[in-house]
PDB file of C-alpha atoms in Angstrom:
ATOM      1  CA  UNK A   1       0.000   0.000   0.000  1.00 41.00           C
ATOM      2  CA  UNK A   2       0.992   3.358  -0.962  1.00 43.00           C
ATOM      3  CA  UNK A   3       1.638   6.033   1.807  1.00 45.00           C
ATOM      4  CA  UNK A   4      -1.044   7.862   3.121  1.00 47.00           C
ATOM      5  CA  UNK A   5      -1.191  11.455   1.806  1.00 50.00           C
ATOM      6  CA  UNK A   6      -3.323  13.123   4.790  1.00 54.00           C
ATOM      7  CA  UNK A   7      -1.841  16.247   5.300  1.00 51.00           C
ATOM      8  CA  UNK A   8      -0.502  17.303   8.369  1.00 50.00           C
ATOM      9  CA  UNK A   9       0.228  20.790   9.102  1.00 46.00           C
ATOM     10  CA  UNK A  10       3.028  22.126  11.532  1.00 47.00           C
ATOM     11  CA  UNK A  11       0.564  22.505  14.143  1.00 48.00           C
ATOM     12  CA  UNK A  12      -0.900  19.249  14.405  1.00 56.00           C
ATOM     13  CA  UNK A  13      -4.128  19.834  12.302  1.00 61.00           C
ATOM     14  CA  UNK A  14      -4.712  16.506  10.136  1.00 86.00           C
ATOM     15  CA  UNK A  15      -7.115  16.406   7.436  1.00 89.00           C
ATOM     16  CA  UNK A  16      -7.788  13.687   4.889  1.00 91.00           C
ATOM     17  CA  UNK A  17      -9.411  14.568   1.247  1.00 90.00           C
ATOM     18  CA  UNK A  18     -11.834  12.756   0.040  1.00 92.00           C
ATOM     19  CA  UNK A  19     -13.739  12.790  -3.720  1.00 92.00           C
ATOM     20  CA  UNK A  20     -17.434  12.680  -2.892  1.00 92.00           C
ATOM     21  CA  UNK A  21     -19.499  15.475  -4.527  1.00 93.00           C
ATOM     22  CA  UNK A  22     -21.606  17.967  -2.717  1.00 93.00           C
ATOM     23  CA  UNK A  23     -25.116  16.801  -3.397  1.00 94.00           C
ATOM     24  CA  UNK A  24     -23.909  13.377  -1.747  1.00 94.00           C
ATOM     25  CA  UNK A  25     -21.879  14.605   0.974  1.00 95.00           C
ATOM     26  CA  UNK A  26     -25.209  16.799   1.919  1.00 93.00           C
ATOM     27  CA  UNK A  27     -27.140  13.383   2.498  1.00 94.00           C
ATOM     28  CA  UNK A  28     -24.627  11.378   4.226  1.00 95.00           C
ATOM     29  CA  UNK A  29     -22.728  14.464   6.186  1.00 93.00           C
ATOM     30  CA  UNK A  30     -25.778  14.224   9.053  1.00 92.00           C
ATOM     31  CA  UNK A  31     -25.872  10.435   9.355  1.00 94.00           C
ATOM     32  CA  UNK A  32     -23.418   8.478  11.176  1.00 94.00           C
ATOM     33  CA  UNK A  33     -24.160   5.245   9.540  1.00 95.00           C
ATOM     34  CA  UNK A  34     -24.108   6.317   6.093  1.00 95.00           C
ATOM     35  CA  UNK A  35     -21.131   8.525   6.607  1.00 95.00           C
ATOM     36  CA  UNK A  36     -19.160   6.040   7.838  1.00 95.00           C
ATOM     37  CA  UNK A  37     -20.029   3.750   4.892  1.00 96.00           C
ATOM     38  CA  UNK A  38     -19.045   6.488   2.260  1.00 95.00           C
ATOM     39  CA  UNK A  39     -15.642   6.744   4.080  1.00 95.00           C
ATOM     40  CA  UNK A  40     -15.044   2.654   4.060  1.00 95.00           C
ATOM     41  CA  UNK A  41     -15.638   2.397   0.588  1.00 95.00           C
ATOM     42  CA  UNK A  42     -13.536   5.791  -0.289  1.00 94.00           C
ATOM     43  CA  UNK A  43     -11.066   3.464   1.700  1.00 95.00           C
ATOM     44  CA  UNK A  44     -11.474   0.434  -0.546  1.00 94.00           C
ATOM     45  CA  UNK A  45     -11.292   1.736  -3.847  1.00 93.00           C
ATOM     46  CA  UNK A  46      -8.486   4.209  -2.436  1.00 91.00           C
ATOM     47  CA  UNK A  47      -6.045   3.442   0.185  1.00 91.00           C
ATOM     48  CA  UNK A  48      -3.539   5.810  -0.606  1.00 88.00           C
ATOM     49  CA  UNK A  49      -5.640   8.709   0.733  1.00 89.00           C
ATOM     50  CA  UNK A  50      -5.752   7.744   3.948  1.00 91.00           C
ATOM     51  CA  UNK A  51      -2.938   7.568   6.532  1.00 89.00           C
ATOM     52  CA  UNK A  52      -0.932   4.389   6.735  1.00 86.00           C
ATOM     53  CA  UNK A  53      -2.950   3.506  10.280  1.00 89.00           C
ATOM     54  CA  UNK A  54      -6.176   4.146   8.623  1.00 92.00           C
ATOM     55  CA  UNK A  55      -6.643   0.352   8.319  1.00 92.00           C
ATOM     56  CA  UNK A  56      -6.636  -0.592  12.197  1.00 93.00           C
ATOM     57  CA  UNK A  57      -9.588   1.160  12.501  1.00 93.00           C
ATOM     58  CA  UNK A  58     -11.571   4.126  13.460  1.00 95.00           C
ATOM     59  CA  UNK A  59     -14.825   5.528  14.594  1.00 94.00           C
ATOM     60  CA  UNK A  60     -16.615   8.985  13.772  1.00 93.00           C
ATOM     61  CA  UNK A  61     -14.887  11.387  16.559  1.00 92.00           C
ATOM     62  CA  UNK A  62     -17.360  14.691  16.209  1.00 89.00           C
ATOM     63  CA  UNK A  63     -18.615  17.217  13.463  1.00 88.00           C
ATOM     64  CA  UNK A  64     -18.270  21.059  13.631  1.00 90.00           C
ATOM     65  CA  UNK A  65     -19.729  24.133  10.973  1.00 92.00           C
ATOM     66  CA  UNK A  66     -17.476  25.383   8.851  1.00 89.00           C
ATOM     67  CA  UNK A  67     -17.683  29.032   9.813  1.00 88.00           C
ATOM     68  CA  UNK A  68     -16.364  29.993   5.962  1.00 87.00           C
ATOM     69  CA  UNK A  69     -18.909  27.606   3.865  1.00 89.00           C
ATOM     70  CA  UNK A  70     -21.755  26.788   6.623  1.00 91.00           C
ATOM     71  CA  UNK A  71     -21.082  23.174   5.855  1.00 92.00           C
ATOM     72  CA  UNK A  72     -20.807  20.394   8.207  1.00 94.00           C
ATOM     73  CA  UNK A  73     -16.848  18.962   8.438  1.00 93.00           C
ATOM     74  CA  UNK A  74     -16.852  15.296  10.473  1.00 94.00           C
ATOM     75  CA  UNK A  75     -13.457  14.289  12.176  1.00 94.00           C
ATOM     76  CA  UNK A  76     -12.851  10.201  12.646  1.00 94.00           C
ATOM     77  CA  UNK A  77     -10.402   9.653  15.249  1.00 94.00           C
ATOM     78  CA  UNK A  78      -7.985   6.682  14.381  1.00 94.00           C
ATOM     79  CA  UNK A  79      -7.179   3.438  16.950  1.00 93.00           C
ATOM     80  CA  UNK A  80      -3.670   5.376  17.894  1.00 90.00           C
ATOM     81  CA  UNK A  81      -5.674   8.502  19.274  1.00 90.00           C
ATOM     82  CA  UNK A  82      -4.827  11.289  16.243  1.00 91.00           C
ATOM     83  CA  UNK A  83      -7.821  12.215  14.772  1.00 92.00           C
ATOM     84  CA  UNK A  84      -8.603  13.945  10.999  1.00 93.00           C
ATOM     85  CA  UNK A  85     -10.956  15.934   9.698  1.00 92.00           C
ATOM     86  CA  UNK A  86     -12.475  14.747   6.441  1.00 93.00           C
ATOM     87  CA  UNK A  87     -13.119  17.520   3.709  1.00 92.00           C
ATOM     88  CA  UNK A  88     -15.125  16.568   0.358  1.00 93.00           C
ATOM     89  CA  UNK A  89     -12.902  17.733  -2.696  1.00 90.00           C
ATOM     90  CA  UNK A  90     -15.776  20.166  -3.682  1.00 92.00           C
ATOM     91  CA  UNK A  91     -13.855  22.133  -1.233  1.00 90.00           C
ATOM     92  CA  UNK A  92     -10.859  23.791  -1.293  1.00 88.00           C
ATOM     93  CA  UNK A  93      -7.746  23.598   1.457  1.00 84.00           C
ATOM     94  CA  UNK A  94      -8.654  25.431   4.680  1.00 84.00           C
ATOM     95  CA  UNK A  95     -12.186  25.078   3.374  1.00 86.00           C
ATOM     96  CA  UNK A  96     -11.188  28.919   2.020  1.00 87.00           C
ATOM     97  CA  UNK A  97     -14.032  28.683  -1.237  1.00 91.00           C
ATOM     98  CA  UNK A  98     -15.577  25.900  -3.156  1.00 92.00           C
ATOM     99  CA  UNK A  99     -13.886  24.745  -6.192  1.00 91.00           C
ATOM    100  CA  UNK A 100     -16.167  25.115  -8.912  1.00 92.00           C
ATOM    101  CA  UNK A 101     -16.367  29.209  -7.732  1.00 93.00           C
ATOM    102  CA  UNK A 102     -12.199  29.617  -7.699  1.00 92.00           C
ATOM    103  CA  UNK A 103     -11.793  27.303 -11.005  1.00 92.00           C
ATOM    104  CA  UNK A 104     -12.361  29.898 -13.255  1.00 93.00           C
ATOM    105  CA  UNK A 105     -10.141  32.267 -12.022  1.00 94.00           C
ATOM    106  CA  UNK A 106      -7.601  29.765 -11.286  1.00 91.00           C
ATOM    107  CA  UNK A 107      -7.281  29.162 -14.407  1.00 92.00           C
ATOM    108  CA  UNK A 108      -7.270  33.058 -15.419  1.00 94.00           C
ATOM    109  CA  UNK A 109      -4.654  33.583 -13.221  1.00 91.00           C
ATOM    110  CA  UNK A 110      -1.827  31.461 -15.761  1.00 88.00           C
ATOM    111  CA  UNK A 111      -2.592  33.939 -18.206  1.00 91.00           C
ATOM    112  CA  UNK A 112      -0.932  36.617 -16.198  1.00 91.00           C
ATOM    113  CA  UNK A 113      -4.394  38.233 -14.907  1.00 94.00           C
ATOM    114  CA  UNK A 114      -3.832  40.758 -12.093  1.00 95.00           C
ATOM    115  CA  UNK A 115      -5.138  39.824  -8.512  1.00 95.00           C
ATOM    116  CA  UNK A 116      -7.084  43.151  -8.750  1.00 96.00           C
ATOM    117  CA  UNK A 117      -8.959  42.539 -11.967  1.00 96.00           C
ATOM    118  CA  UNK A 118     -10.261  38.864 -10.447  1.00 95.00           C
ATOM    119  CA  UNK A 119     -11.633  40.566  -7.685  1.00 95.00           C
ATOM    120  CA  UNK A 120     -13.284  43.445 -10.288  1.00 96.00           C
ATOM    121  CA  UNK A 121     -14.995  40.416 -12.098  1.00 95.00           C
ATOM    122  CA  UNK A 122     -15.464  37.556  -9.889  1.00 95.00           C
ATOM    123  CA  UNK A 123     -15.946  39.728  -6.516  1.00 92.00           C
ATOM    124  CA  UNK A 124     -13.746  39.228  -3.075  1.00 92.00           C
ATOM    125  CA  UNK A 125     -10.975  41.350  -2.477  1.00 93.00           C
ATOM    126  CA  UNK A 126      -7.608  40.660  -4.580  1.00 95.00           C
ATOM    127  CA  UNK A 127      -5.948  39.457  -1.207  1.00 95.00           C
ATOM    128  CA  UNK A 128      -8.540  36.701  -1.425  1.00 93.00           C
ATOM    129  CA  UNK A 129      -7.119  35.540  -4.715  1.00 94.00           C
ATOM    130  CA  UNK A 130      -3.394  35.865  -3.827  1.00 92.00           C
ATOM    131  CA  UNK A 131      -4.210  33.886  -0.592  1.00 90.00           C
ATOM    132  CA  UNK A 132      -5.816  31.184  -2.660  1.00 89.00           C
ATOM    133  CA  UNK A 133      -3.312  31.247  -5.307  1.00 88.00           C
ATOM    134  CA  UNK A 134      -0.501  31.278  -2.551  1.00 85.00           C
ATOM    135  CA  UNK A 135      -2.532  28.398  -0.895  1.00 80.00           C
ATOM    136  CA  UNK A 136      -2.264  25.995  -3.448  1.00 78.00           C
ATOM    137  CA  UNK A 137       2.174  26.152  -3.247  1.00 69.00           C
ATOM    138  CA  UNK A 138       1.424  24.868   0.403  1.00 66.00           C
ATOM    139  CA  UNK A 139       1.301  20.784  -0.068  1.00 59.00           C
ATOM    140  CA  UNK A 140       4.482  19.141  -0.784  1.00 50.00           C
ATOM    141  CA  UNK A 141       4.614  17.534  -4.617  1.00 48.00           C
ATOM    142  CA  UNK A 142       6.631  14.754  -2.613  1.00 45.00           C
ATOM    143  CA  UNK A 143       4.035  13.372  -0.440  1.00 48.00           C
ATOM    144  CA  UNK A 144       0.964  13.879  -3.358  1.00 53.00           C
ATOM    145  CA  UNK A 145      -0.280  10.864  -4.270  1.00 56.00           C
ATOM    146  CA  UNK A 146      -0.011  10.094  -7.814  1.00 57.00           C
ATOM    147  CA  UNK A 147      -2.560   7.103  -8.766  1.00 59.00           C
ATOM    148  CA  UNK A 148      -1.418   6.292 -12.401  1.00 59.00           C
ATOM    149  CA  UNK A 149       1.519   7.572 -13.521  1.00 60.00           C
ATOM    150  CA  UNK A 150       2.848   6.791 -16.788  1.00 65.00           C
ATOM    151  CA  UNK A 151       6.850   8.483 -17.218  1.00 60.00           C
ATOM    152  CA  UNK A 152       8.342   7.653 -20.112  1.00 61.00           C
ATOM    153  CA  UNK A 153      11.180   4.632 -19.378  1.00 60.00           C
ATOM    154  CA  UNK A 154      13.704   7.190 -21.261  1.00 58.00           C
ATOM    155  CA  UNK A 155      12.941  10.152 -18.992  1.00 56.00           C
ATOM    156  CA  UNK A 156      16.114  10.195 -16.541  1.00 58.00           C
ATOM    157  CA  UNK A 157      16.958  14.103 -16.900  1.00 58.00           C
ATOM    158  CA  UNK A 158      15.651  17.343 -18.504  1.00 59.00           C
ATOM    159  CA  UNK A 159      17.358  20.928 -18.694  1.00 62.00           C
ATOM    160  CA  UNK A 160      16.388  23.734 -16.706  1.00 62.00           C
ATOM    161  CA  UNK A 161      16.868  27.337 -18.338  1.00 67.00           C
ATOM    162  CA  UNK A 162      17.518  30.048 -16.530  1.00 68.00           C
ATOM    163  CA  UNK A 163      18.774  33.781 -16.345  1.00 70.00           C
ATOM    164  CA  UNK A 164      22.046  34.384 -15.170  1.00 70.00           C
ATOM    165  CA  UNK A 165      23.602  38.201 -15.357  1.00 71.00           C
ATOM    166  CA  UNK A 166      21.343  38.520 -18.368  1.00 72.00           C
ATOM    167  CA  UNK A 167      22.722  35.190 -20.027  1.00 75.00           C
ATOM    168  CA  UNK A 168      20.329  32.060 -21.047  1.00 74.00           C
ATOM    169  CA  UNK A 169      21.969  29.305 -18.273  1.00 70.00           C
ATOM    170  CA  UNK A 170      21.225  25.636 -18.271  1.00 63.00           C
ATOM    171  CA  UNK A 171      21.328  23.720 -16.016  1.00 62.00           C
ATOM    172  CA  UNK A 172      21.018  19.320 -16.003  1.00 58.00           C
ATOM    173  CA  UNK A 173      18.216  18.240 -13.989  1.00 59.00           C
ATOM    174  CA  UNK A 174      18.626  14.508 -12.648  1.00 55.00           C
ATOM    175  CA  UNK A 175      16.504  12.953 -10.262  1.00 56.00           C
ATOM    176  CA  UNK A 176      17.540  14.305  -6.976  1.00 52.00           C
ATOM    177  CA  UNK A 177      20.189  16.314  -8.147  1.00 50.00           C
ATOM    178  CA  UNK A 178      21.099  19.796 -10.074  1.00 48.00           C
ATOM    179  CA  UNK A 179      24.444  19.711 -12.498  1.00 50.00           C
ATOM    180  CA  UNK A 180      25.598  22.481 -13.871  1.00 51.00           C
ATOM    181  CA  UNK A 181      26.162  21.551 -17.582  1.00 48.00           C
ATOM    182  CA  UNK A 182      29.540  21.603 -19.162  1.00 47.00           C
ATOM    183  CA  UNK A 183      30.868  24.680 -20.838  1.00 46.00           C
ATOM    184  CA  UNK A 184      30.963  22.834 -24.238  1.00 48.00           C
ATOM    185  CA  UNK A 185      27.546  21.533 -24.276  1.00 52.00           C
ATOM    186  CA  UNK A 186      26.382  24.961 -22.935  1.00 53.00           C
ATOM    187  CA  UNK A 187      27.993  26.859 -26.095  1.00 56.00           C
ATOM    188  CA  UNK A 188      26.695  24.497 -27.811  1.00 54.00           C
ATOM    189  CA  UNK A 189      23.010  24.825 -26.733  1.00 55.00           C
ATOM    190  CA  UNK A 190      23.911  29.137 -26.870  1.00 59.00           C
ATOM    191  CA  UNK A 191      24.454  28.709 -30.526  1.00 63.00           C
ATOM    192  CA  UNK A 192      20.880  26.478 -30.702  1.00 60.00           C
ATOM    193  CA  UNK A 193      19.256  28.897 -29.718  1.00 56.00           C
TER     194      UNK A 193
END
């Protein structure tokens, strides 16, 4: 089994993300029973979302409002005491906006469009979108769980280009490491273009 990717922030908040859409989670959210079925078959299909002593157990811990979406958020507590909240993926981190409202302007946002003008067109302040934005940078790409990855068997390093005192650098990317590239093969590449 893969490791669990339940985050875990520096000051001991756990959550684990689940996919169940928002016209479900609204049934099952206020009963126990069904609840707890919808998390033991997000389990079975997908153990890799759940932290590696999901599978000795659990039961249903509590259930708060989410002061920022006035949605219900469960917590399970696990058989070693450390308990998780669960958030539905219609939901962003820190439960800060639902995703199909921030998607749009998400997506605006790799097109260069200024914090200010989001908040002109879509509403909130442009702090709201930098937060978001910002947000997104906080997980670690190392712990993500990646369900079907297909890398090409020849993909062992790539090139990095940067700026350096105004000059096009390169620089040899290999898994866990950064080379500089040789002088030669960097003229080379200059003259490429």
């Amino acid at each position: 089994m893969a490791v669990g990717i339940a985050t875990r922030s520096s000051r001991g908040h756990r959550t684990i993300c689940l996919p169940i859409a928002e016209e479900a989670y609204s049934q099952i959210v206020n009963d126990p029973a069904e609840f707890r079925r919808a998390i033991d078959d997000c389990f079975r299909r997908m153990p890799e979302l759940f932290p590696a002593d999901f599978a000795n157990g659990y039961r249903l811990k509590d259930d708060r409002m989410s002061a920022k979406q006035e949605i219900p958020i469960r917590r399970v507590r696990l058989k070693d005491g450390t308990a998780y909240s669960i958030r539905p993926s219609f939901l962003m981190p820190y439960l800060s906006a639902r995703t199909a409202e921030v998607e749009g302007p998400l997506f605006l946002r790799k097109f260069g469009v200024p914090f200010w003008a989001l908040a002109r067109v879509f509403g909130n302040d442009p702090m709201f979108w930098y937060r978001l934005e910002c947000g997104l940078g906080r997980f670690s790409v190392v712990g993500t769980t990646v369900r079907h990855a297909e890398l090409p068997a020849h993909l062992l390093a790539d090139e990095h280009h940067q700026q350096l005192d105004g000059a096009k650098v390169f620089r040899l990317m290999r898994p866990g490491r950064c080379l500089p590239i040789d002088a030669h093969f960097g003229a080379w590449c200059r003259q490429r273009g």
